[in-house]
Coordinates of C-alpha atoms and ligand atoms in Angstrom, one line a residue:
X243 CA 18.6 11.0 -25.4
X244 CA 17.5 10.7 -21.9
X245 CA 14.7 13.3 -19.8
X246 CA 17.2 16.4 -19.3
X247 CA 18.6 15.7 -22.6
X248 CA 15.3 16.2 -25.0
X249 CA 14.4 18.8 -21.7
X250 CA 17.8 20.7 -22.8
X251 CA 17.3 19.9 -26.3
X252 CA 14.0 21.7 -25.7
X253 CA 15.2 24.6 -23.8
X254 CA 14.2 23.9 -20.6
X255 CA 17.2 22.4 -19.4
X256 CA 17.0 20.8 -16.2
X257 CA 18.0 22.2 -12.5
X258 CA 17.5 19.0 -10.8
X259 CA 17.7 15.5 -11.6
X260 CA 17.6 12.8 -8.8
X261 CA 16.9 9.0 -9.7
X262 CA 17.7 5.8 -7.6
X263 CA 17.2 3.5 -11.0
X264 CA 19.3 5.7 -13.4
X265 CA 21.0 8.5 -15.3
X266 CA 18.9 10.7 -16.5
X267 CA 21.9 12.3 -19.0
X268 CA 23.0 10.3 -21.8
X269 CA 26.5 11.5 -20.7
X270 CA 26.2 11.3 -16.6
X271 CA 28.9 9.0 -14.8
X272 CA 28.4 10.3 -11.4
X273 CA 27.1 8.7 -8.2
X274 CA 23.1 8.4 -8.1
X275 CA 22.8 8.0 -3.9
X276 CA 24.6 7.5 -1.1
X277 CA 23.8 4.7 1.6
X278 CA 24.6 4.4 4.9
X279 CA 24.7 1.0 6.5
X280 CA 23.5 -0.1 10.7
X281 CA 26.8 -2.3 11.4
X282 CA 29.6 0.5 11.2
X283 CA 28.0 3.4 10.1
X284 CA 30.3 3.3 6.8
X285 CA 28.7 4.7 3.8
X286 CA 29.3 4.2 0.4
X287 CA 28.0 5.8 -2.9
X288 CA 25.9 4.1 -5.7
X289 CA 26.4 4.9 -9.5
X290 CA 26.2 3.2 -12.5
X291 CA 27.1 0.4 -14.3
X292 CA 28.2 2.4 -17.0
X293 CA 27.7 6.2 -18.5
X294 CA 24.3 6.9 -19.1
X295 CA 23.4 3.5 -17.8
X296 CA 21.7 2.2 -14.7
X297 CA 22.2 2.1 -11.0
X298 CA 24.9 -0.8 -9.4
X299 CA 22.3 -2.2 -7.3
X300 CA 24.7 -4.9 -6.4
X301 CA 27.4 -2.8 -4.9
X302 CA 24.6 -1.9 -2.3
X303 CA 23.9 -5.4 -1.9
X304 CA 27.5 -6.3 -1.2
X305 CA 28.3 -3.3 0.9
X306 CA 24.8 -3.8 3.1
X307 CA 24.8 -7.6 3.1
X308 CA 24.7 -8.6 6.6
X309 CA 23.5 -5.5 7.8
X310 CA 20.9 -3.2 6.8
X311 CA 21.6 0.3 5.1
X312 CA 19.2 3.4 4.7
X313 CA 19.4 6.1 1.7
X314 CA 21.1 9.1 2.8
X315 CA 21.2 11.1 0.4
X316 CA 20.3 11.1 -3.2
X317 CA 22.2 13.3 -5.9
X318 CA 21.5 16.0 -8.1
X319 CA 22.7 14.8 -11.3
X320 CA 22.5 18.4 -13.0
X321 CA 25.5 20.6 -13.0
X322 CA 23.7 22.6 -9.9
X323 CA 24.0 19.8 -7.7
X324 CA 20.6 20.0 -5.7
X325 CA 21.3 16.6 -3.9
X326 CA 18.8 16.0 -1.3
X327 CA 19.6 15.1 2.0
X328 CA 17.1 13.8 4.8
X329 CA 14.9 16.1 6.0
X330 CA 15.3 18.4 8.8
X331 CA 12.5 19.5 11.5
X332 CA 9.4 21.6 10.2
X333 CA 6.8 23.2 11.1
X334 CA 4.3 20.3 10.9
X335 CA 7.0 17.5 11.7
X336 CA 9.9 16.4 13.5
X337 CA 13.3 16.0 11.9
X338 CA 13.1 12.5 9.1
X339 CA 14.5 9.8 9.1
X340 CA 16.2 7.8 5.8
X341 CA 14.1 5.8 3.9
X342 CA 15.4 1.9 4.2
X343 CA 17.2 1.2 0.8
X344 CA 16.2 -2.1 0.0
X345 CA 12.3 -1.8 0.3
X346 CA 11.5 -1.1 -2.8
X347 CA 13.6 -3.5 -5.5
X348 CA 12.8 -3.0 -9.0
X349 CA 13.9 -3.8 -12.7
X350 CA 15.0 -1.3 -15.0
X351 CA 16.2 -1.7 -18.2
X352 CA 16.9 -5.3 -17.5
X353 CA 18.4 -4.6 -14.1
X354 CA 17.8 -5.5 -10.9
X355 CA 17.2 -1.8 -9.2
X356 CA 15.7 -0.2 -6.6
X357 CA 13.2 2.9 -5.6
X358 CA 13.2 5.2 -2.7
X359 CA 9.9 3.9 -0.5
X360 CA 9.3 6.6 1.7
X361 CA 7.3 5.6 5.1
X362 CA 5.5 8.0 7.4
X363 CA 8.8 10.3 9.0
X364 CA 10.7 9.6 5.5
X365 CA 11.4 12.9 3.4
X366 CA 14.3 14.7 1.8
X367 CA 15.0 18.2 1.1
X368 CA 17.3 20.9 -0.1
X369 CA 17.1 23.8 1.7
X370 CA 19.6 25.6 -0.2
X371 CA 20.0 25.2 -4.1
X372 CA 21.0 26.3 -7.2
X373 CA 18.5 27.6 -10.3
X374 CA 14.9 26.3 -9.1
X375 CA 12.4 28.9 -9.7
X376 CA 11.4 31.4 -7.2
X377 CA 9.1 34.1 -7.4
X378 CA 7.2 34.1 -10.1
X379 CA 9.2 32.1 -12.5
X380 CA 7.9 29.4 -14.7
X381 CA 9.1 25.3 -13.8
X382 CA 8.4 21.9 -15.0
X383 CA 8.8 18.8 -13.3
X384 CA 8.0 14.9 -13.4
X385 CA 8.4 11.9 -11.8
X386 CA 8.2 8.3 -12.0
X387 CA 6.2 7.1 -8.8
X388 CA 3.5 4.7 -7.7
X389 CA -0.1 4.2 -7.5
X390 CA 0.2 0.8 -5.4
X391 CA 2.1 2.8 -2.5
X392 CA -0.3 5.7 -1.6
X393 CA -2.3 7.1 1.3
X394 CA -4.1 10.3 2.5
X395 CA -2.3 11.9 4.6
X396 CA -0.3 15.0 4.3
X397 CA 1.8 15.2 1.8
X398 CA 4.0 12.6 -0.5
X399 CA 5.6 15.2 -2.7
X400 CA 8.1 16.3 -5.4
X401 CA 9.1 20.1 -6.0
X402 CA 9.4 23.6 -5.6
X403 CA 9.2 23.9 -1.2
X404 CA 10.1 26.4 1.1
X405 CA 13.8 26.8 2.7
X406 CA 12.6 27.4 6.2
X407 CA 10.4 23.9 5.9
X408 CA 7.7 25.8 7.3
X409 CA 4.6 26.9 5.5
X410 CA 5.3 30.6 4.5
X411 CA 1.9 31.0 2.4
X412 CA 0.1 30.2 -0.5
X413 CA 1.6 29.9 -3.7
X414 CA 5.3 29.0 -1.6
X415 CA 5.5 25.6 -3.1
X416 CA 5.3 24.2 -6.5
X417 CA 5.4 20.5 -6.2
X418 CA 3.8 17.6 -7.5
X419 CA 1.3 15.9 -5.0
X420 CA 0.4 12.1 -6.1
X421 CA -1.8 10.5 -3.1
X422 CA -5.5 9.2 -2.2
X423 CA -5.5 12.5 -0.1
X424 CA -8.3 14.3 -1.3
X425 CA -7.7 18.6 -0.2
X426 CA -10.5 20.4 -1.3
X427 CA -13.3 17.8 -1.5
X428 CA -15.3 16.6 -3.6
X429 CA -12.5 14.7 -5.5
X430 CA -13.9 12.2 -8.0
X431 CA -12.5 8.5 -8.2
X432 CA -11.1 7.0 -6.1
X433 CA -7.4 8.3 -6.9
X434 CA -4.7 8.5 -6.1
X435 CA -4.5 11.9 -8.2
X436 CA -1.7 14.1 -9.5
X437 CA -2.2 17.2 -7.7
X438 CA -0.4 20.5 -7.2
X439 CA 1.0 21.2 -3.7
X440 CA 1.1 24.9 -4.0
X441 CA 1.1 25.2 -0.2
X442 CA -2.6 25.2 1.7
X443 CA -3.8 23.0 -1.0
X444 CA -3.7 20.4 -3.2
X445 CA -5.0 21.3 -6.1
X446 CA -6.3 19.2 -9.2
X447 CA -7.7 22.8 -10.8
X448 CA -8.0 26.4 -9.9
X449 CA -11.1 26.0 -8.3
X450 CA -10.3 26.9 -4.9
X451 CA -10.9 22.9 -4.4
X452 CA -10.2 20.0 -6.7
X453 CA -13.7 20.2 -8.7
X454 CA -12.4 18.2 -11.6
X455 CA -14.7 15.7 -12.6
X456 CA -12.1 14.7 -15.4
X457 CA -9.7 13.1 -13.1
X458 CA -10.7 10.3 -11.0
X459 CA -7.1 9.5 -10.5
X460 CA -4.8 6.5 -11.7
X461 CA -6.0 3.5 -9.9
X462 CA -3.6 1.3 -8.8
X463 CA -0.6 1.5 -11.1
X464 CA 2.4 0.1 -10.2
X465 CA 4.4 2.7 -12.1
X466 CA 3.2 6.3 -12.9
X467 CA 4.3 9.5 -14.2
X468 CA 3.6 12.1 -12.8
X469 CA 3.9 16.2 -14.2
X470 CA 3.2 19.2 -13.2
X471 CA 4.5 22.4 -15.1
X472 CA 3.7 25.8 -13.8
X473 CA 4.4 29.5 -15.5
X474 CA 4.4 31.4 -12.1
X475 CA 2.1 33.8 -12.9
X476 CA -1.1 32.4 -14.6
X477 CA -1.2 29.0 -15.6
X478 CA -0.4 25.6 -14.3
X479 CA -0.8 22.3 -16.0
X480 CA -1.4 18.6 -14.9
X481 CA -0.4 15.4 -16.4
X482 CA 0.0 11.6 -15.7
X483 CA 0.3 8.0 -17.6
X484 CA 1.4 4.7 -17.1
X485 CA 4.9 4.8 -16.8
X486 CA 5.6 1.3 -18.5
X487 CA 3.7 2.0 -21.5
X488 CA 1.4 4.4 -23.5
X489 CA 1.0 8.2 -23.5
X490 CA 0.4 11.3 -21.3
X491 CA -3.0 12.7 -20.2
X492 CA -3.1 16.1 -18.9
X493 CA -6.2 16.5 -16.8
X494 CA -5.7 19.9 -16.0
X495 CA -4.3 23.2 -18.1
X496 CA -5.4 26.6 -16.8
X497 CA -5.9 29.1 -14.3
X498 CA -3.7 29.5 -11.2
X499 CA -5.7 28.8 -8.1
X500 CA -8.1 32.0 -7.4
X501 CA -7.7 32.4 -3.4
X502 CA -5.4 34.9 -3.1
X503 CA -1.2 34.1 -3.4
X504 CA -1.4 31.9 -6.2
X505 CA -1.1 34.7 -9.0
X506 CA 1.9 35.2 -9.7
X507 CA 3.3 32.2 -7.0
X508 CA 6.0 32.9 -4.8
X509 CA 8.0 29.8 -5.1
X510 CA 11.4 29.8 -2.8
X511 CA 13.7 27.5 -4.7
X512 CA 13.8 24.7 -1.7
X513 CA 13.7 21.0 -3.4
X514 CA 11.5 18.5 -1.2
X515 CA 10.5 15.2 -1.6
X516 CA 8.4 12.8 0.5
X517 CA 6.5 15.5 2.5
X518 CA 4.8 18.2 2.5
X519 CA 6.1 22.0 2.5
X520 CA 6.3 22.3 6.1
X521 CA 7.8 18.9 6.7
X522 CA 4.0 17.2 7.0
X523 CA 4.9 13.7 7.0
X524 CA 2.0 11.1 7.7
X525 CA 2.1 10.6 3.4
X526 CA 4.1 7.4 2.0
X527 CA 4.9 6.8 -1.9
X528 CA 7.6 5.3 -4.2
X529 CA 9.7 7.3 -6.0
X530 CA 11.8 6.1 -8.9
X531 CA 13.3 9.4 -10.6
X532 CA 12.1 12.8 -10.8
X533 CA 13.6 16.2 -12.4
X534 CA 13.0 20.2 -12.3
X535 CA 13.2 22.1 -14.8
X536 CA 14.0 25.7 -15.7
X537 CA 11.2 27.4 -17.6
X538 CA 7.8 25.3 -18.9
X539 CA 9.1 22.4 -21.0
X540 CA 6.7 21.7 -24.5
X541 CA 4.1 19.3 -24.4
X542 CA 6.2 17.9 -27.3
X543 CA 9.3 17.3 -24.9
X544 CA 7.1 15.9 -22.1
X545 CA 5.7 13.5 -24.7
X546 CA 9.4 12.5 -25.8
X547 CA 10.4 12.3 -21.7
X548 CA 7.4 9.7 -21.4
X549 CA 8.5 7.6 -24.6
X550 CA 12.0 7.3 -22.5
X551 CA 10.7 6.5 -19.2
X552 CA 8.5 3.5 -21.1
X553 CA 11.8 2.8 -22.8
X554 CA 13.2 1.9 -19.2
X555 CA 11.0 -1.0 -19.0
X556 CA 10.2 -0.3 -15.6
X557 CA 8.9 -3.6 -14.1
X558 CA 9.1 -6.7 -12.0
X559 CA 11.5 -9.5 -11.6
X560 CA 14.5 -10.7 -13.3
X561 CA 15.8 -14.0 -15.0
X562 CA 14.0 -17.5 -14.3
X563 CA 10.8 -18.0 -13.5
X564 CA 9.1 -20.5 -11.4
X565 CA 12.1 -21.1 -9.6
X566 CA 13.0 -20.2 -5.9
X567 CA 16.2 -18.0 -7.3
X568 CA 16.2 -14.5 -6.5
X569 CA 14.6 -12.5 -9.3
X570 CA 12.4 -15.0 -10.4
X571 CA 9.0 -14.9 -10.0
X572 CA 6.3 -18.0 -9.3
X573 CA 2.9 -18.7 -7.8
X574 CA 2.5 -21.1 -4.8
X575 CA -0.2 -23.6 -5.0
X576 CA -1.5 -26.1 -2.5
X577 CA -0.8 -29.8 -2.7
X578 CA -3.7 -30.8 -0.4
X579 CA -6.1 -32.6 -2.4
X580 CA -9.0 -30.5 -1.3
X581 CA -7.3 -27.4 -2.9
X582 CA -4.5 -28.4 -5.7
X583 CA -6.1 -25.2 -8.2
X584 CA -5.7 -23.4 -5.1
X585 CA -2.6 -21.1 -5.0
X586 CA -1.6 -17.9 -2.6
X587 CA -2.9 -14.9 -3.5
X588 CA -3.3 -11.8 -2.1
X589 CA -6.5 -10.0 -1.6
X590 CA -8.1 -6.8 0.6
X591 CA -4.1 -6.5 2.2
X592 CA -4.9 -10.3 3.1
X593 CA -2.8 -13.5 2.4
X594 CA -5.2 -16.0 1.4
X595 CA -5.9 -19.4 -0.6
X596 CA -7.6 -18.6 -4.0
X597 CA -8.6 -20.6 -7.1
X598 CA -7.0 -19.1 -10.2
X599 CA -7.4 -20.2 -13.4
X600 CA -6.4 -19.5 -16.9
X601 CA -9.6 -18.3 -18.1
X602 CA -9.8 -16.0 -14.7
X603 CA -9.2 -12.2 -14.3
X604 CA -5.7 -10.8 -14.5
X605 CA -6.0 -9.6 -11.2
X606 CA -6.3 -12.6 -9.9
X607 CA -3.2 -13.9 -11.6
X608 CA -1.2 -10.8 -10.6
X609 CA -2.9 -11.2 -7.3
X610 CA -1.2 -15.1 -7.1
X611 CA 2.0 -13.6 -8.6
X612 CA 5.2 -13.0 -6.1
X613 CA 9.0 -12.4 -6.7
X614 CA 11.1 -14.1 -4.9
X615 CA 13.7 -12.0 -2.8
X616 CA 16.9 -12.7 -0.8
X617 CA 15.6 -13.0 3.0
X618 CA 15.0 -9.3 3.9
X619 CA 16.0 -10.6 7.4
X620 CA 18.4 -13.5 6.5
X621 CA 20.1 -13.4 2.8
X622 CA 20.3 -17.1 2.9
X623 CA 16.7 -17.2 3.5
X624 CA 13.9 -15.9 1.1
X625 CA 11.0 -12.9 0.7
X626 CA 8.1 -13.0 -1.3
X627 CA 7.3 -9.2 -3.0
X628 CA 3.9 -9.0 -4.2
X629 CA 4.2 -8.3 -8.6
X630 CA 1.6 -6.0 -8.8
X631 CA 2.5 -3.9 -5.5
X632 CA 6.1 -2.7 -5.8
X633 CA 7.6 -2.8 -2.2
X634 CA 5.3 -5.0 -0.6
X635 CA 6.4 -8.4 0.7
X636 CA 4.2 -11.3 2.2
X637 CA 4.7 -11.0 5.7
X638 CA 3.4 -12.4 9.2
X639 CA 1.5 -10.7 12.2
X640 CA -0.5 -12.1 14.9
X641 CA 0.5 -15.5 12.8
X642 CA -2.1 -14.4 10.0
X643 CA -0.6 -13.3 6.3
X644 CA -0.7 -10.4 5.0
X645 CA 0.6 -8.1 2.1
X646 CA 1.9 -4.8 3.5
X647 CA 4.9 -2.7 2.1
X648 CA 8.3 -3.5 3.6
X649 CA 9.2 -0.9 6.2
X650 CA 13.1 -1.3 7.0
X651 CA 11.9 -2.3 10.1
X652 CA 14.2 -5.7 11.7
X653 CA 10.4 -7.0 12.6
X654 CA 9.1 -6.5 9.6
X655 CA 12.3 -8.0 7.7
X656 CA 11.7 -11.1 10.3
X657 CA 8.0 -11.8 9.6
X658 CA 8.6 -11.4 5.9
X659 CA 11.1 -14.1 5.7
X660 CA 10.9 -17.7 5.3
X661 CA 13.5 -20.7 4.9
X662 CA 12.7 -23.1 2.3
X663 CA 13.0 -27.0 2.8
X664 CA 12.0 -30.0 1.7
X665 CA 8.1 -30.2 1.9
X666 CA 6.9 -31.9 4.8
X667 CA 4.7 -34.0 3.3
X668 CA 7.4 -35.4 1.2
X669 CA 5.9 -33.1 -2.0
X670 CA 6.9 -30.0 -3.2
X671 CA 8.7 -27.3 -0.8
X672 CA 7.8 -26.0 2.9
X673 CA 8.9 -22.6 4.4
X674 CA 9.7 -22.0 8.2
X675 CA 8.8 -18.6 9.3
X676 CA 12.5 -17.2 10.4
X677 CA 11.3 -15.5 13.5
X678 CA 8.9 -18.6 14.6
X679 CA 10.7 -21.5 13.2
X680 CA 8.6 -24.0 14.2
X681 CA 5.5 -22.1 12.0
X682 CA 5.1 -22.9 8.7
X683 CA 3.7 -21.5 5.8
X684 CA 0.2 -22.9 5.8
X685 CA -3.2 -22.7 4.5
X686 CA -6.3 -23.3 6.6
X687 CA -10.0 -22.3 6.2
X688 CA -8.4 -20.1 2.9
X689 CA -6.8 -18.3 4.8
X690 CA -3.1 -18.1 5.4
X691 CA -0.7 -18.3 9.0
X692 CA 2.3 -19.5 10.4
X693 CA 1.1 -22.6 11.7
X694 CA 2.8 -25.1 14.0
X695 CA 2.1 -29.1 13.9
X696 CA -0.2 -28.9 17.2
X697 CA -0.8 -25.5 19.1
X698 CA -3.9 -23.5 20.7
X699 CA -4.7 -22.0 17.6
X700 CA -7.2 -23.3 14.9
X701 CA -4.9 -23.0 12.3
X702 CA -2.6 -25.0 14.0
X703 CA -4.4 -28.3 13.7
X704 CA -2.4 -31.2 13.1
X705 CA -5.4 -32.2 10.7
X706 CA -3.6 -32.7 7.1
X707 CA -0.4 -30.5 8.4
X708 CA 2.0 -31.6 6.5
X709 CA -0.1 -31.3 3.5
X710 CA -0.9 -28.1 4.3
X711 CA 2.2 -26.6 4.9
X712 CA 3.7 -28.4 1.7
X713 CA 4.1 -26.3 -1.9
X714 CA 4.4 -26.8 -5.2
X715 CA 6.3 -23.8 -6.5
X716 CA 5.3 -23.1 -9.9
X717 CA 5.4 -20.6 -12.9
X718 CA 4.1 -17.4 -12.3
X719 CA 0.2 -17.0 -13.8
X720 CA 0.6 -13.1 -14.1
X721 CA 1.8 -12.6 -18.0
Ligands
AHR1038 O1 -0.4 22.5 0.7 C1 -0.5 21.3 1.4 C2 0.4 21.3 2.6 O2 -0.1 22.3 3.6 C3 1.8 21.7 2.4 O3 2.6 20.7 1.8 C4 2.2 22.0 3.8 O4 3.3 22.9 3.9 C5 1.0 22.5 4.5 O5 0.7 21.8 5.7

């Protein structure tokens, strides 16, 4: 059984289900999102490889290669179809624009899938559905997002908004919140949190500000769930866990907010996602699948919904490792003899050269860890995603690397590409920046650039270039 399945089983059938990655009914054959792609404007619809199965990622790839294509809508998979649509103009932000459909690639189940990454001015709404709660009337809802893709500002969300996309009061929404944005401060931790967006406030507890010492947030997971479950009247509830494995934790079950509007709430039945009630939209996040639900599911049915989503295998690359094929994924290391336990690594947003060992910290080795991608710029080139950030790519700027999550921008897909040859050096492999292809791949000082043989620049020293700028790709040290 899949989420709105055991949620039906339970009696809480869903209203919405919307998911990139896959069905969330044993028996759904329907499309999961629609794309539209830059060249011609055509768009196509995704669905799945078979009933009940997983997205047909490659169908995007073959219909956008070439070209670039953004999501433009993403289905309701219940029988109300609630599909979302990109956001209109609010009262806190100008109309959206469509989230770029290839930012965020993913495995599921074995598959090579991908998430909605929603940039600042990236949201999705129904403005008009069918069966969502309003008024008073009890809802639950999940989904499966990140905690590597998160910021503070207002508001990356999932739920129960208004259908003006302005903020009509408190207690108007009912969505989940999941971002470092801390509302009603002190927060403790370092989040990011899973919060309740019940418009004016993000709440982690009734307290008329977060006050919950209990949750200090996830940390950086790559993949989280996320749940909120609210009775409309008196009692709203708070849950999260690592979506790849393990249980839930609720760290919050009580009262309704006690400023005034919460009790009962006054929900309006819009479905948002990716901003906040009245169309705030500074917040970014990943988004991988997410449902509504009539009435408050059981703690039992949320427990079985979690054991599925683990099921899914959410994770990072596909088939070979160590190789320069798509899917795989490898570590880089330096083959100049001052540095040959040195490989590239991550660190503080930074690309840098780092020693990592076996006997070292996993984050180092996650840190070291990239999947190789087709060229985000040029297919016949290649990308490096980060493993343990979903969505973010080693890219260039100012000639200095950096990890950063991929924006659909064409300068961002050009700085984060890079053509493979033949090592200079005569060892191991070299990559040419696509935008500057005279600039290499190249360490200097530990740190990492586009360098070219000779230039102004430090980094572009001629001193042990070819060396420098020469790779030995190698197996990946994350497990
Ligand atoms: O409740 C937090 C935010 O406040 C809502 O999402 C938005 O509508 C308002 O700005």
């Amino acid at each position: 059984s899949l989420p709105c399945d055991l949620y039906a089983a339970a009696g809480t059938p869903c209203v919405a289900a919307h998911s990139l990655v896959r069905a969330l009914y044993a028996s759904y054959d329907g499309p999961l999102y629609r794309v539209q792609r830059a060249s011609d404007g055509a768009t196509k619809d995704i669905g799945l490889l078979a009933t009940g199965g997983y997205a047909a990622a490659a169908a995007q790839d073959a219909f956008c290669s070439g070209t670039t294509c953004v999501i433009t809508e993403i289905y309701d998979q219940s029988a109300r179809h609630n599909d979302l649509t990109v956001e209109g103009a609010g009262g806190a932000g100008a109309a959206d624009v469509g989230a770029p459909a290839d930012a965020l690639p993913v495995t599921a189940g074995g598959h090579q899938v991908y998430g909605l990454e929603i940039s600042a001015g990236m949201g999705y709404r129904d403005d008009s559905t069918s069966g969502v709660a309003t008024n008073g009337a009890a809802e639950g809802m999940y989904m499966v997002t990140s905690g590597t893709h998160v910021n503070g500002a207002c508001c990356f969300d999932y739920g129960n908004a208004e259908t003006n996309n302005k903020d009509t009061g408190n207690g108007h929404m009912d969505a989940i919140n999941f971002a470092t944005e801390c509302w009603f401060s002190p927060c403790y931790g370092q989040g990011p949190w899973v919060q309740a967006d019940l418009e004016n406030g993000l709440f982690q507890s009734d307290a008329g500000h977060s006050r919950n010492t209990s949750d200090t947030g996830t940390g950086p997971l790559p993949f989280v769930t996320a749940l909120l479950k609210n009775n409309g009247q008196d009692h709203f509830a708070l849950k999260y866990g690592n979506a790849q494995s393990g249980g839930l934790t609720t760290t919050y079950s009580g009262g309704e907010p006690t400023a005034g509007g919460y009790s009962p709430m006054h929900q309006e039945g819009a479905i948002v996602l990716g901003t906040g009630g009245d169309n705030s939209n500074g917040s970014i996040g990943s988004f991988y699948e997410g449902v509504m639900t009539a009435g408050i599911p059981t703690d039992a049915a949320d427990n079985a919904v979690q054991a599925d989503v683990v099921s899914v295998g959410y994770g990072a690359a596909t088939g070979s490792t160590g190789t320069l094929n798509p899917g795989s994924e490898i570590s880089l290391r330096a083959t100049t003899s001052c540095c040959t336990a040195d490989y590239v690594r991550h660190q503080k947003n930074a690309g840098v050269l780092s020693s990592v060992t076996s006997a070292g910290s996993g984050l180092n080795k996650n840190d070291a860890t990239w999947i190789v991608r087709r060229g985000l710029a040029d297919s016949s080139c290649l990308s490096f995603e980060s493993r343990n950030y979903p969505g973010d790519f080693l890219r260039h700027s100012d000639f200095k690397l950096y990890r950063q999550p991929m924006d659909g921008t064409a300068l961002f897909r050009a700085d984060a590409t890079f053509c493979p040859q033949t090592g200079r050096s005569g060892t191991g492999t070299s990559f040419a920046s696509y935008n500057y292809p005279a600039r290499y791949l190249r360490h200097y000082d530990y740190n990492l650039y586009i360098a070219s043989d000779g230039g102004s620049e430090d980094f572009d020293s001629t001193t042990s270039w070819t060396d420098d700028v020469s790779w030995a790709v190698s197996p990946p040290w994350a497990p």
